[in-house]
Amino acid sequence: AQRVTQPEKLLSVFKGAPVELKCNYSYSGSPELFWYVQYSRQRLQLLLRHISRESIKGFTADLNKGETSFHLKKPFAQEEDSAMYYCALFGRSSTSYGKLTFGQGTILTVHP
Amino acid sequence: DTEVTQTPKHLVMGMTNKKSLKCEQHMGHRAMYWYKQKAKKPPELMFVYSYEKLSINESVPSRFSPECPNSSLLNLHLHALQPEDSALYLCASSQAGTRTYGYTFGSGTRLTVV
């Protein structure tokens, strides 16, 4: 079974402050992890994927297999970062094709 | 074209109606998905199609019937729905294979069952 946990439903910071959105996962195989973002009234968009080790819009995320975590970080939050953020895990069982499972999401609000 | 297009954007249907949701992509993706999303909740997987064949059905009630007529199109046929089926229905696509590089999501169809 695969499971993604985002412990914070809501996260509020001030503009310019660092932000960290937590994500922990449970999966017996080698996971593929992603962060998706959903801005108000917009479609769900891929933000980051762990295999590419990239930085998008100033966000980074590092896969820590020992702690089974994939936290999303940004050193200086901007007001336009306010959105719903979902951590997601792609995994497959031996009997089925792979599937993407989402955490419960964290609503990030960046105050001016 | 790097988008997944879903139609209609909004749909209101009665509990005895039959309707269909449509999804289209031209990115050459061979895996396509239906998700259901309730307000302030994460998307929940309903169906996975891989190479036009149904690969995963997440125990979805039979009043939802998916169809993949070709590699670019995915339909979701709806019949005898209940008010609790009201939600945002999302279509997504991705490259098929041993690993994924992320899904591309459509903007969804907001369904209201009355």
mmCIF file with all atom_site columns, C-alpha atoms in Angstrom:
data_model
loop_
_atom_site.group_PDB
_atom_site.id
_atom_site.type_symbol
_atom_site.label_atom_id
_atom_site.label_alt_id
_atom_site.label_comp_id
_atom_site.label_asym_id
_atom_site.label_entity_id
_atom_site.label_seq_id
_atom_site.pdbx_PDB_ins_code
_atom_site.Cartn_x
_atom_site.Cartn_y
_atom_site.Cartn_z
_atom_site.occupancy
_atom_site.B_iso_or_equiv
_atom_site.pdbx_formal_charge
_atom_site.auth_seq_id
_atom_site.auth_comp_id
_atom_site.auth_asym_id
_atom_site.auth_atom_id
_atom_site.pdbx_PDB_model_num
ATOM 1   C CA . ALA A 1 1   ? 0.000   0.000  0.000   1.00 0.00 ? 1   ALA A CA 1
ATOM 2   C CA . GLN A 1 2   ? 1.134   3.534  -0.643  1.00 0.00 ? 2   GLN A CA 1
ATOM 3   C CA . ARG A 1 3   ? 0.319   6.463  1.564   1.00 0.00 ? 3   ARG A CA 1
ATOM 4   C CA . VAL A 1 4   ? 1.194   10.162 1.659   1.00 0.00 ? 4   VAL A CA 1
ATOM 5   C CA . THR A 1 5   ? 0.847   12.297 4.765   1.00 0.00 ? 5   THR A CA 1
ATOM 6   C CA . GLN A 1 6   ? 0.867   16.083 4.871   1.00 0.00 ? 6   GLN A CA 1
ATOM 7   C CA . PRO A 1 7   ? 0.538   16.944 8.561   1.00 0.00 ? 7   PRO A CA 1
ATOM 8   C CA . GLU A 1 8   ? -0.390  20.601 8.118   1.00 0.00 ? 8   GLU A CA 1
ATOM 9   C CA . LYS A 1 9   ? -3.766  21.512 6.621   1.00 0.00 ? 9   LYS A CA 1
ATOM 10  C CA . LEU A 1 10  ? -3.005  25.227 6.850   1.00 0.00 ? 10  LEU A CA 1
ATOM 11  C CA . LEU A 1 11  ? 0.273   27.132 6.842   1.00 0.00 ? 11  LEU A CA 1
ATOM 12  C CA . SER A 1 12  ? 0.563   30.901 7.125   1.00 0.00 ? 12  SER A CA 1
ATOM 13  C CA . VAL A 1 13  ? 3.742   32.934 6.711   1.00 0.00 ? 13  VAL A CA 1
ATOM 14  C CA . PHE A 1 14  ? 4.663   36.528 5.973   1.00 0.00 ? 14  PHE A CA 1
ATOM 15  C CA . LYS A 1 15  ? 6.156   37.646 2.705   1.00 0.00 ? 15  LYS A CA 1
ATOM 16  C CA . GLY A 1 16  ? 9.933   37.133 2.697   1.00 0.00 ? 16  GLY A CA 1
ATOM 17  C CA . ALA A 1 17  ? 9.861   34.452 5.396   1.00 0.00 ? 17  ALA A CA 1
ATOM 18  C CA . PRO A 1 18  ? 11.088  30.911 4.752   1.00 0.00 ? 18  PRO A CA 1
ATOM 19  C CA . VAL A 1 19  ? 8.463   28.262 4.213   1.00 0.00 ? 19  VAL A CA 1
ATOM 20  C CA . GLU A 1 20  ? 8.533   24.484 4.548   1.00 0.00 ? 20  GLU A CA 1
ATOM 21  C CA . LEU A 1 21  ? 5.627   22.217 3.641   1.00 0.00 ? 21  LEU A CA 1
ATOM 22  C CA . LYS A 1 22  ? 6.012   18.775 5.114   1.00 0.00 ? 22  LYS A CA 1
ATOM 23  C CA . CYS A 1 23  ? 5.382   15.493 3.355   1.00 0.00 ? 23  CYS A CA 1
ATOM 24  C CA . ASN A 1 24  ? 5.977   11.964 4.594   1.00 0.00 ? 24  ASN A CA 1
ATOM 25  C CA . TYR A 1 25  ? 5.289   8.820  2.679   1.00 0.00 ? 25  TYR A CA 1
ATOM 26  C CA . SER A 1 26  ? 4.863   5.109  3.184   1.00 0.00 ? 26  SER A CA 1
ATOM 27  C CA . TYR A 1 27  ? 5.756   2.768  0.347   1.00 0.00 ? 27  TYR A CA 1
ATOM 28  C CA . SER A 1 28  ? 7.566   -0.546 0.223   1.00 0.00 ? 28  SER A CA 1
ATOM 29  C CA . GLY A 1 29  ? 9.241   -0.021 -3.131  1.00 0.00 ? 29  GLY A CA 1
ATOM 30  C CA . SER A 1 30  ? 11.319  2.735  -4.685  1.00 0.00 ? 30  SER A CA 1
ATOM 31  C CA . PRO A 1 31  ? 9.064   5.798  -4.716  1.00 0.00 ? 31  PRO A CA 1
ATOM 32  C CA . GLU A 1 32  ? 8.643   8.531  -7.262  1.00 0.00 ? 32  GLU A CA 1
ATOM 33  C CA . LEU A 1 33  ? 7.572   11.724 -5.515  1.00 0.00 ? 33  LEU A CA 1
ATOM 34  C CA . PHE A 1 34  ? 6.050   14.926 -6.768  1.00 0.00 ? 34  PHE A CA 1
ATOM 35  C CA . TRP A 1 35  ? 4.711   18.243 -5.564  1.00 0.00 ? 35  TRP A CA 1
ATOM 36  C CA . TYR A 1 36  ? 1.626   19.616 -7.284  1.00 0.00 ? 36  TYR A CA 1
ATOM 37  C CA . VAL A 1 37  ? 0.174   23.099 -6.826  1.00 0.00 ? 37  VAL A CA 1
ATOM 38  C CA . GLN A 1 38  ? -3.384  24.297 -7.323  1.00 0.00 ? 38  GLN A CA 1
ATOM 39  C CA . TYR A 1 39  ? -3.810  28.067 -7.446  1.00 0.00 ? 39  TYR A CA 1
ATOM 40  C CA . SER A 1 40  ? -7.254  29.500 -6.891  1.00 0.00 ? 40  SER A CA 1
ATOM 41  C CA . ARG A 1 41  ? -9.569  28.508 -9.760  1.00 0.00 ? 41  ARG A CA 1
ATOM 42  C CA . GLN A 1 42  ? -6.744  27.013 -11.776 1.00 0.00 ? 42  GLN A CA 1
ATOM 43  C CA . ARG A 1 43  ? -5.916  23.480 -12.765 1.00 0.00 ? 43  ARG A CA 1
ATOM 44  C CA . LEU A 1 44  ? -3.633  21.205 -10.810 1.00 0.00 ? 44  LEU A CA 1
ATOM 45  C CA . GLN A 1 45  ? -0.048  21.792 -11.983 1.00 0.00 ? 45  GLN A CA 1
ATOM 46  C CA . LEU A 1 46  ? 3.113   19.798 -11.547 1.00 0.00 ? 46  LEU A CA 1
ATOM 47  C CA . LEU A 1 47  ? 5.584   21.844 -9.492  1.00 0.00 ? 47  LEU A CA 1
ATOM 48  C CA . LEU A 1 48  ? 8.481   19.497 -8.775  1.00 0.00 ? 48  LEU A CA 1
ATOM 49  C CA . ARG A 1 49  ? 9.518   15.913 -9.242  1.00 0.00 ? 49  ARG A CA 1
ATOM 50  C CA . HIS A 1 50  ? 12.234  14.332 -7.134  1.00 0.00 ? 50  HIS A CA 1
ATOM 51  C CA . ILE A 1 51  ? 13.997  12.590 -10.026 1.00 0.00 ? 51  ILE A CA 1
ATOM 52  C CA . SER A 1 52  ? 14.882  15.867 -11.715 1.00 0.00 ? 52  SER A CA 1
ATOM 53  C CA . ARG A 1 53  ? 16.275  17.634 -8.615  1.00 0.00 ? 53  ARG A CA 1
ATOM 54  C CA . GLU A 1 54  ? 15.192  20.967 -10.029 1.00 0.00 ? 54  GLU A CA 1
ATOM 55  C CA . SER A 1 55  ? 14.190  24.289 -8.502  1.00 0.00 ? 55  SER A CA 1
ATOM 56  C CA . ILE A 1 56  ? 10.929  25.752 -9.756  1.00 0.00 ? 56  ILE A CA 1
ATOM 57  C CA . LYS A 1 57  ? 9.727   29.217 -8.700  1.00 0.00 ? 57  LYS A CA 1
ATOM 58  C CA . GLY A 1 58  ? 12.358  29.117 -5.965  1.00 0.00 ? 58  GLY A CA 1
ATOM 59  C CA . PHE A 1 59  ? 10.979  25.886 -4.470  1.00 0.00 ? 59  PHE A CA 1
ATOM 60  C CA . THR A 1 60  ? 13.137  22.831 -3.838  1.00 0.00 ? 60  THR A CA 1
ATOM 61  C CA . ALA A 1 61  ? 12.404  19.428 -2.383  1.00 0.00 ? 61  ALA A CA 1
ATOM 62  C CA . ASP A 1 62  ? 14.802  16.677 -1.369  1.00 0.00 ? 62  ASP A CA 1
ATOM 63  C CA . LEU A 1 63  ? 13.881  13.040 -1.032  1.00 0.00 ? 63  LEU A CA 1
ATOM 64  C CA . ASN A 1 64  ? 15.072  11.647 2.291   1.00 0.00 ? 64  ASN A CA 1
ATOM 65  C CA . LYS A 1 65  ? 14.618  7.889  2.128   1.00 0.00 ? 65  LYS A CA 1
ATOM 66  C CA . GLY A 1 66  ? 15.812  7.397  5.693   1.00 0.00 ? 66  GLY A CA 1
ATOM 67  C CA . GLU A 1 67  ? 13.091  9.660  7.069   1.00 0.00 ? 67  GLU A CA 1
ATOM 68  C CA . THR A 1 68  ? 10.666  8.810  4.233   1.00 0.00 ? 68  THR A CA 1
ATOM 69  C CA . SER A 1 69  ? 10.125  12.503 3.657   1.00 0.00 ? 69  SER A CA 1
ATOM 70  C CA . PHE A 1 70  ? 9.914   14.881 0.707   1.00 0.00 ? 70  PHE A CA 1
ATOM 71  C CA . HIS A 1 71  ? 9.494   18.322 2.234   1.00 0.00 ? 71  HIS A CA 1
ATOM 72  C CA . LEU A 1 72  ? 8.988   21.375 0.015   1.00 0.00 ? 72  LEU A CA 1
ATOM 73  C CA . LYS A 1 73  ? 11.034  24.458 0.860   1.00 0.00 ? 73  LYS A CA 1
ATOM 74  C CA . LYS A 1 74  ? 11.410  28.043 -0.257  1.00 0.00 ? 74  LYS A CA 1
ATOM 75  C CA . PRO A 1 75  ? 13.759  30.519 1.437   1.00 0.00 ? 75  PRO A CA 1
ATOM 76  C CA . PHE A 1 76  ? 11.692  33.661 0.773   1.00 0.00 ? 76  PHE A CA 1
ATOM 77  C CA . ALA A 1 77  ? 7.931   33.259 0.317   1.00 0.00 ? 77  ALA A CA 1
ATOM 78  C CA . GLN A 1 78  ? 6.007   35.523 -2.045  1.00 0.00 ? 78  GLN A CA 1
ATOM 79  C CA . GLU A 1 79  ? 2.316   36.449 -1.965  1.00 0.00 ? 79  GLU A CA 1
ATOM 80  C CA . GLU A 1 80  ? 1.786   34.701 -5.307  1.00 0.00 ? 80  GLU A CA 1
ATOM 81  C CA . ASP A 1 81  ? 2.856   31.430 -3.668  1.00 0.00 ? 81  ASP A CA 1
ATOM 82  C CA . SER A 1 82  ? -0.478  31.303 -1.842  1.00 0.00 ? 82  SER A CA 1
ATOM 83  C CA . ALA A 1 83  ? -2.173  28.120 -3.060  1.00 0.00 ? 83  ALA A CA 1
ATOM 84  C CA . MET A 1 84  ? -3.024  24.514 -2.210  1.00 0.00 ? 84  MET A CA 1
ATOM 85  C CA . TYR A 1 85  ? 0.001   22.249 -2.341  1.00 0.00 ? 85  TYR A CA 1
ATOM 86  C CA . TYR A 1 86  ? -0.256  18.475 -2.745  1.00 0.00 ? 86  TYR A CA 1
ATOM 87  C CA . CYS A 1 87  ? 2.504   15.971 -2.239  1.00 0.00 ? 87  CYS A CA 1
ATOM 88  C CA . ALA A 1 88  ? 2.017   12.884 -4.414  1.00 0.00 ? 88  ALA A CA 1
ATOM 89  C CA . LEU A 1 89  ? 3.593   9.467  -4.705  1.00 0.00 ? 89  LEU A CA 1
ATOM 90  C CA . PHE A 1 90  ? 3.697   7.299  -7.793  1.00 0.00 ? 90  PHE A CA 1
ATOM 91  C CA . GLY A 1 91  ? 3.990   3.651  -6.954  1.00 0.00 ? 91  GLY A CA 1
ATOM 92  C CA . ARG A 1 92  ? 3.037   0.319  -8.399  1.00 0.00 ? 92  ARG A CA 1
ATOM 93  C CA . SER A 1 93  ? 2.079   -3.008 -6.924  1.00 0.00 ? 93  SER A CA 1
ATOM 94  C CA . SER A 1 94  ? 3.149   -6.290 -8.434  1.00 0.00 ? 94  SER A CA 1
ATOM 95  C CA . THR A 1 95  ? -0.328  -6.854 -9.790  1.00 0.00 ? 95  THR A CA 1
ATOM 96  C CA . SER A 1 96  ? -1.256  -3.496 -11.207 1.00 0.00 ? 96  SER A CA 1
ATOM 97  C CA . TYR A 1 97  ? -0.113  -0.560 -13.208 1.00 0.00 ? 97  TYR A CA 1
ATOM 98  C CA . GLY A 1 98  ? 1.272   2.355  -11.268 1.00 0.00 ? 98  GLY A CA 1
ATOM 99  C CA . LYS A 1 99  ? -0.886  5.073  -9.795  1.00 0.00 ? 99  LYS A CA 1
ATOM 100 C CA . LEU A 1 100 ? -0.446  8.529  -8.340  1.00 0.00 ? 100 LEU A CA 1
ATOM 101 C CA . THR A 1 101 ? -1.679  8.969  -4.776  1.00 0.00 ? 101 THR A CA 1
ATOM 102 C CA . PHE A 1 102 ? -2.081  12.405 -3.215  1.00 0.00 ? 102 PHE A CA 1
ATOM 103 C CA . GLY A 1 103 ? -1.666  13.641 0.317   1.00 0.00 ? 103 GLY A CA 1
ATOM 104 C CA . GLN A 1 104 ? -4.455  15.655 1.938   1.00 0.00 ? 104 GLN A CA 1
ATOM 105 C CA . GLY A 1 105 ? -2.906  18.935 0.864   1.00 0.00 ? 105 GLY A CA 1
ATOM 106 C CA . THR A 1 106 ? -1.611  22.040 2.636   1.00 0.00 ? 106 THR A CA 1
ATOM 107 C CA . ILE A 1 107 ? -3.131  25.467 2.056   1.00 0.00 ? 107 ILE A CA 1
ATOM 108 C CA . LEU A 1 108 ? -0.306  27.989 2.077   1.00 0.00 ? 108 LEU A CA 1
ATOM 109 C CA . THR A 1 109 ? -1.182  31.623 2.722   1.00 0.00 ? 109 THR A CA 1
ATOM 110 C CA . VAL A 1 110 ? 1.513   34.255 2.369   1.00 0.00 ? 110 VAL A CA 1
ATOM 111 C CA . HIS A 1 111 ? 0.594   37.540 4.037   1.00 0.00 ? 111 HIS A CA 1
ATOM 112 C CA . PRO A 1 112 ? 1.955   40.901 2.825   1.00 0.00 ? 112 PRO A CA 1
ATOM 113 C CA . ASP B 2 1   ? -0.059  21.030 -27.637 1.00 0.00 ? 1   ASP B CA 1
ATOM 114 C CA . THR B 2 2   ? 0.779   20.426 -23.967 1.00 0.00 ? 2   THR B CA 1
ATOM 115 C CA . GLU B 2 3   ? -2.704  20.442 -22.515 1.00 0.00 ? 3   GLU B CA 1
ATOM 116 C CA . VAL B 2 4   ? -5.440  18.092 -21.469 1.00 0.00 ? 4   VAL B CA 1
ATOM 117 C CA . THR B 2 5   ? -8.822  19.441 -22.569 1.00 0.00 ? 5   THR B CA 1
ATOM 118 C CA . GLN B 2 6   ? -12.001 18.505 -20.758 1.00 0.00 ? 6   GLN B CA 1
ATOM 119 C CA . THR B 2 7   ? -15.571 19.195 -21.821 1.00 0.00 ? 7   THR B CA 1
ATOM 120 C CA . PRO B 2 8   ? -17.973 20.355 -20.624 1.00 0.00 ? 8   PRO B CA 1
ATOM 121 C CA . LYS B 2 9   ? -16.577 22.641 -17.935 1.00 0.00 ? 9   LYS B CA 1
ATOM 122 C CA . HIS B 2 10  ? -19.844 22.528 -15.983 1.00 0.00 ? 10  HIS B CA 1
ATOM 123 C CA . LEU B 2 11  ? -22.636 19.970 -16.006 1.00 0.00 ? 11  LEU B CA 1
ATOM 124 C CA . VAL B 2 12  ? -25.896 19.777 -14.094 1.00 0.00 ? 12  VAL B CA 1
ATOM 125 C CA . MET B 2 13  ? -27.801 16.522 -14.397 1.00 0.00 ? 13  MET B CA 1
ATOM 126 C CA . GLY B 2 14  ? -30.753 14.829 -12.804 1.00 0.00 ? 14  GLY B CA 1
ATOM 127 C CA . MET B 2 15  ? -30.516 11.476 -11.128 1.00 0.00 ? 15  MET B CA 1
ATOM 128 C CA . THR B 2 16  ? -32.214 9.743  -14.066 1.00 0.00 ? 16  THR B CA 1
ATOM 129 C CA . ASN B 2 17  ? -30.128 11.375 -16.789 1.00 0.00 ? 17  ASN B CA 1
ATOM 130 C CA . LYS B 2 18  ? -27.362 9.889  -18.906 1.00 0.00 ? 18  LYS B CA 1
ATOM 131 C CA . LYS B 2 19  ? -24.441 12.143 -19.712 1.00 0.00 ? 19  LYS B CA 1
ATOM 132 C CA . SER B 2 20  ? -20.798 11.853 -20.747 1.00 0.00 ? 20  SER B CA 1
ATOM 133 C CA . LEU B 2 21  ? -17.622 13.684 -19.830 1.00 0.00 ? 21  LEU B CA 1
ATOM 134 C CA . LYS B 2 22  ? -14.930 13.998 -22.459 1.00 0.00 ? 22  LYS B CA 1
ATOM 135 C CA . CYS B 2 23  ? -11.163 14.335 -22.215 1.00 0.00 ? 23  CYS B CA 1
ATOM 136 C CA . GLU B 2 24  ? -8.648  14.844 -25.013 1.00 0.00 ? 24  GLU B CA 1
ATOM 137 C CA . GLN B 2 25  ? -4.846  15.123 -25.212 1.00 0.00 ? 25  GLN B CA 1
ATOM 138 C CA . HIS B 2 26  ? -2.423  15.306 -28.120 1.00 0.00 ? 26  HIS B CA 1
ATOM 139 C CA . MET B 2 27  ? 0.854   14.862 -26.274 1.00 0.00 ? 27  MET B CA 1
ATOM 140 C CA . GLY B 2 28  ? 1.292   11.249 -27.322 1.00 0.00 ? 28  GLY B CA 1
ATOM 141 C CA . HIS B 2 29  ? 0.655   10.072 -23.770 1.00 0.00 ? 29  HIS B CA 1
ATOM 142 C CA . ARG B 2 30  ? -0.474  6.451  -23.624 1.00 0.00 ? 30  ARG B CA 1
ATOM 143 C CA . ALA B 2 31  ? -1.761  6.496  -20.042 1.00 0.00 ? 31  ALA B CA 1
ATOM 144 C CA . MET B 2 32  ? -4.919  8.372  -19.093 1.00 0.00 ? 32  MET B CA 1
ATOM 145 C CA . TYR B 2 33  ? -6.745  8.749  -15.809 1.00 0.00 ? 33  TYR B CA 1
ATOM 146 C CA . TRP B 2 34  ? -10.009 9.830  -14.211 1.00 0.00 ? 34  TRP B CA 1
ATOM 147 C CA . TYR B 2 35  ? -9.916  11.404 -10.777 1.00 0.00 ? 35  TYR B CA 1
ATOM 148 C CA . LYS B 2 36  ? -12.711 12.724 -8.563  1.00 0.00 ? 36  LYS B CA 1
ATOM 149 C CA . GLN B 2 37  ? -12.094 15.750 -6.364  1.00 0.00 ? 37  GLN B CA 1
ATOM 150 C CA . LYS B 2 38  ? -14.402 17.048 -3.653  1.00 0.00 ? 38  LYS B CA 1
ATOM 151 C CA . ALA B 2 39  ? -14.001 20.604 -2.347  1.00 0.00 ? 39  ALA B CA 1
ATOM 152 C CA . LYS B 2 40  ? -10.817 21.153 -0.304  1.00 0.00 ? 40  LYS B CA 1
ATOM 153 C CA . LYS B 2 41  ? -9.914  17.461 -0.717  1.00 0.00 ? 41  LYS B CA 1
ATOM 154 C CA . PRO B 2 42  ? -7.208  15.753 -2.758  1.00 0.00 ? 42  PRO B CA 1
ATOM 155 C CA . PRO B 2 43  ? -8.008  14.082 -6.065  1.00 0.00 ? 43  PRO B CA 1
ATOM 156 C CA . GLU B 2 44  ? -9.045  10.444 -5.686  1.00 0.00 ? 44  GLU B CA 1
ATOM 157 C CA . LEU B 2 45  ? -8.166  8.001  -8.434  1.00 0.00 ? 45  LEU B CA 1
ATOM 158 C CA . MET B 2 46  ? -11.095 6.332  -10.205 1.00 0.00 ? 46  MET B CA 1
ATOM 159 C CA . PHE B 2 47  ? -9.703  4.670  -13.348 1.00 0.00 ? 47  PHE B CA 1
ATOM 160 C CA . VAL B 2 48  ? -6.400  4.136  -15.145 1.00 0.00 ? 48  VAL B CA 1
ATOM 161 C CA . TYR B 2 49  ? -6.114  3.377  -18.851 1.00 0.00 ? 49  TYR B CA 1
ATOM 162 C CA . SER B 2 50  ? -2.831  2.197  -20.295 1.00 0.00 ? 50  SER B CA 1
ATOM 163 C CA . TYR B 2 51  ? -2.508  1.764  -24.063 1.00 0.00 ? 51  TYR B CA 1
ATOM 164 C CA . GLU B 2 52  ? -6.293  2.138  -24.353 1.00 0.00 ? 52  GLU B CA 1
ATOM 165 C CA . LYS B 2 53  ? -6.940  -0.740 -21.948 1.00 0.00 ? 53  LYS B CA 1
ATOM 166 C CA . LEU B 2 54  ? -8.450  -0.396 -18.497 1.00 0.00 ? 54  LEU B CA 1
ATOM 167 C CA . SER B 2 55  ? -5.646  -1.126 -16.030 1.00 0.00 ? 55  SER B CA 1
ATOM 168 C CA . ILE B 2 56  ? -7.079  0.014  -12.709 1.00 0.00 ? 56  ILE B CA 1
ATOM 169 C CA . ASN B 2 57  ? -10.643 0.417  -11.465 1.00 0.00 ? 57  ASN B CA 1
ATOM 170 C CA . GLU B 2 58  ? -10.583 1.700  -7.894  1.00 0.00 ? 58  GLU B CA 1
ATOM 171 C CA . SER B 2 59  ? -13.849 -0.057 -6.978  1.00 0.00 ? 59  SER B CA 1
ATOM 172 C CA . VAL B 2 60  ? -15.882 2.673  -8.628  1.00 0.00 ? 60  VAL B CA 1
ATOM 173 C CA . PRO B 2 61  ? -19.688 2.123  -8.739  1.00 0.00 ? 61  PRO B CA 1
ATOM 174 C CA . SER B 2 62  ? -21.006 0.895  -12.071 1.00 0.00 ? 62  SER B CA 1
ATOM 175 C CA . ARG B 2 63  ? -22.981 4.098  -12.592 1.00 0.00 ? 63  ARG B CA 1
ATOM 176 C CA . PHE B 2 64  ? -19.603 5.449  -13.786 1.00 0.00 ? 64  PHE B CA 1
ATOM 177 C CA . SER B 2 65  ? -18.478 3.799  -17.009 1.00 0.00 ? 65  SER B CA 1
ATOM 178 C CA . PRO B 2 66  ? -15.145 4.768  -18.592 1.00 0.00 ? 66  PRO B CA 1
ATOM 179 C CA . GLU B 2 67  ? -14.263 4.391  -22.225 1.00 0.00 ? 67  GLU B CA 1
ATOM 180 C CA . CYS B 2 68  ? -11.039 4.958  -24.168 1.00 0.00 ? 68  CYS B CA 1
ATOM 181 C CA . PRO B 2 69  ? -11.909 4.955  -27.889 1.00 0.00 ? 69  PRO B CA 1
ATOM 182 C CA . ASN B 2 70  ? -8.361  5.824  -28.980 1.00 0.00 ? 70  ASN B CA 1
ATOM 183 C CA . SER B 2 71  ? -5.031  6.989  -27.591 1.00 0.00 ? 71  SER B CA 1
ATOM 184 C CA . SER B 2 72  ? -6.118  10.656 -27.493 1.00 0.00 ? 72  SER B CA 1
ATOM 185 C CA . LEU B 2 73  ? -9.607  10.390 -26.065 1.00 0.00 ? 73  LEU B CA 1
ATOM 186 C CA . LEU B 2 74  ? -11.063 9.334  -22.746 1.00 0.00 ? 74  LEU B CA 1
ATOM 187 C CA . ASN B 2 75  ? -14.747 9.403  -21.872 1.00 0.00 ? 75  ASN B CA 1
ATOM 188 C CA . LEU B 2 76  ? -16.647 8.931  -18.641 1.00 0.00 ? 76  LEU B CA 1
ATOM 189 C CA . HIS B 2 77  ? -20.261 7.873  -19.089 1.00 0.00 ? 77  HIS B CA 1
ATOM 190 C CA . LEU B 2 78  ? -22.603 8.749  -16.255 1.00 0.00 ? 78  LEU B CA 1
ATOM 191 C CA . HIS B 2 79  ? -25.955 7.150  -15.502 1.00 0.00 ? 79  HIS B CA 1
ATOM 192 C CA . ALA B 2 80  ? -28.270 7.208  -12.507 1.00 0.00 ? 80  ALA B CA 1
ATOM 193 C CA . LEU B 2 81  ? -25.918 9.289  -10.382 1.00 0.00 ? 81  LEU B CA 1
ATOM 194 C CA . GLN B 2 82  ? -26.582 10.311 -6.801  1.00 0.00 ? 82  GLN B CA 1
ATOM 195 C CA . PRO B 2 83  ? -26.277 13.818 -5.322  1.00 0.00 ? 83  PRO B CA 1
ATOM 196 C CA . GLU B 2 84  ? -23.146 12.704 -3.441  1.00 0.00 ? 84  GLU B CA 1
ATOM 197 C CA . ASP B 2 85  ? -21.470 12.173 -6.827  1.00 0.00 ? 85  ASP B CA 1
ATOM 198 C CA . SER B 2 86  ? -21.382 15.943 -7.267  1.00 0.00 ? 86  SER B CA 1
ATOM 199 C CA . ALA B 2 87  ? -17.694 16.863 -7.548  1.00 0.00 ? 87  ALA B CA 1
ATOM 200 C CA . LEU B 2 88  ? -14.950 18.080 -9.850  1.00 0.00 ? 88  LEU B CA 1
ATOM 201 C CA . TYR B 2 89  ? -13.961 15.298 -12.237 1.00 0.00 ? 89  TYR B CA 1
ATOM 202 C CA . LEU B 2 90  ? -10.389 15.538 -13.426 1.00 0.00 ? 90  LEU B CA 1
ATOM 203 C CA . CYS B 2 91  ? -8.776  13.860 -16.374 1.00 0.00 ? 91  CYS B CA 1
ATOM 204 C CA . ALA B 2 92  ? -5.014  13.425 -16.546 1.00 0.00 ? 92  ALA B CA 1
ATOM 205 C CA . SER B 2 93  ? -2.496  11.865 -18.872 1.00 0.00 ? 93  SER B CA 1
ATOM 206 C CA . SER B 2 94  ? 1.119   10.744 -18.685 1.00 0.00 ? 94  SER B CA 1
ATOM 207 C CA . GLN B 2 95  ? 3.752   8.798  -20.515 1.00 0.00 ? 95  GLN B CA 1
ATOM 208 C CA . ALA B 2 96  ? 3.269   5.084  -20.005 1.00 0.00 ? 96  ALA B CA 1
ATOM 209 C CA . GLY B 2 97  ? 6.163   2.950  -18.917 1.00 0.00 ? 97  GLY B CA 1
ATOM 210 C CA . THR B 2 98  ? 8.137   1.784  -15.947 1.00 0.00 ? 98  THR B CA 1
ATOM 211 C CA . ARG B 2 99  ? 8.246   5.217  -14.371 1.00 0.00 ? 99  ARG B CA 1
ATOM 212 C CA . THR B 2 100 ? 6.309   8.432  -14.690 1.00 0.00 ? 100 THR B CA 1
ATOM 213 C CA . TYR B 2 101 ? 7.466   11.975 -15.220 1.00 0.00 ? 101 TYR B CA 1
ATOM 214 C CA . GLY B 2 102 ? 4.341   13.441 -13.738 1.00 0.00 ? 102 GLY B CA 1
ATOM 215 C CA . TYR B 2 103 ? 0.765   13.701 -14.835 1.00 0.00 ? 103 TYR B CA 1
ATOM 216 C CA . THR B 2 104 ? -0.743  16.557 -16.851 1.00 0.00 ? 104 THR B CA 1
ATOM 217 C CA . PHE B 2 105 ? -4.184  17.450 -15.546 1.00 0.00 ? 105 PHE B CA 1
ATOM 218 C CA . GLY B 2 106 ? -7.144  19.019 -17.278 1.00 0.00 ? 106 GLY B CA 1
ATOM 219 C CA . SER B 2 107 ? -9.109  21.835 -15.676 1.00 0.00 ? 107 SER B CA 1
ATOM 220 C CA . GLY B 2 108 ? -11.939 19.472 -14.849 1.00 0.00 ? 108 GLY B CA 1
ATOM 221 C CA . THR B 2 109 ? -15.687 19.167 -15.249 1.00 0.00 ? 109 THR B CA 1
ATOM 222 C CA . ARG B 2 110 ? -17.675 20.472 -12.302 1.00 0.00 ? 110 ARG B CA 1
ATOM 223 C CA . LEU B 2 111 ? -20.609 18.096 -11.986 1.00 0.00 ? 111 LEU B CA 1
ATOM 224 C CA . THR B 2 112 ? -23.750 18.822 -9.993  1.00 0.00 ? 112 THR B CA 1
ATOM 225 C CA . VAL B 2 113 ? -26.320 16.054 -9.565  1.00 0.00 ? 113 VAL B CA 1
ATOM 226 C CA . VAL B 2 114 ? -29.784 17.298 -8.633  1.00 0.00 ? 114 VAL B CA 1
#
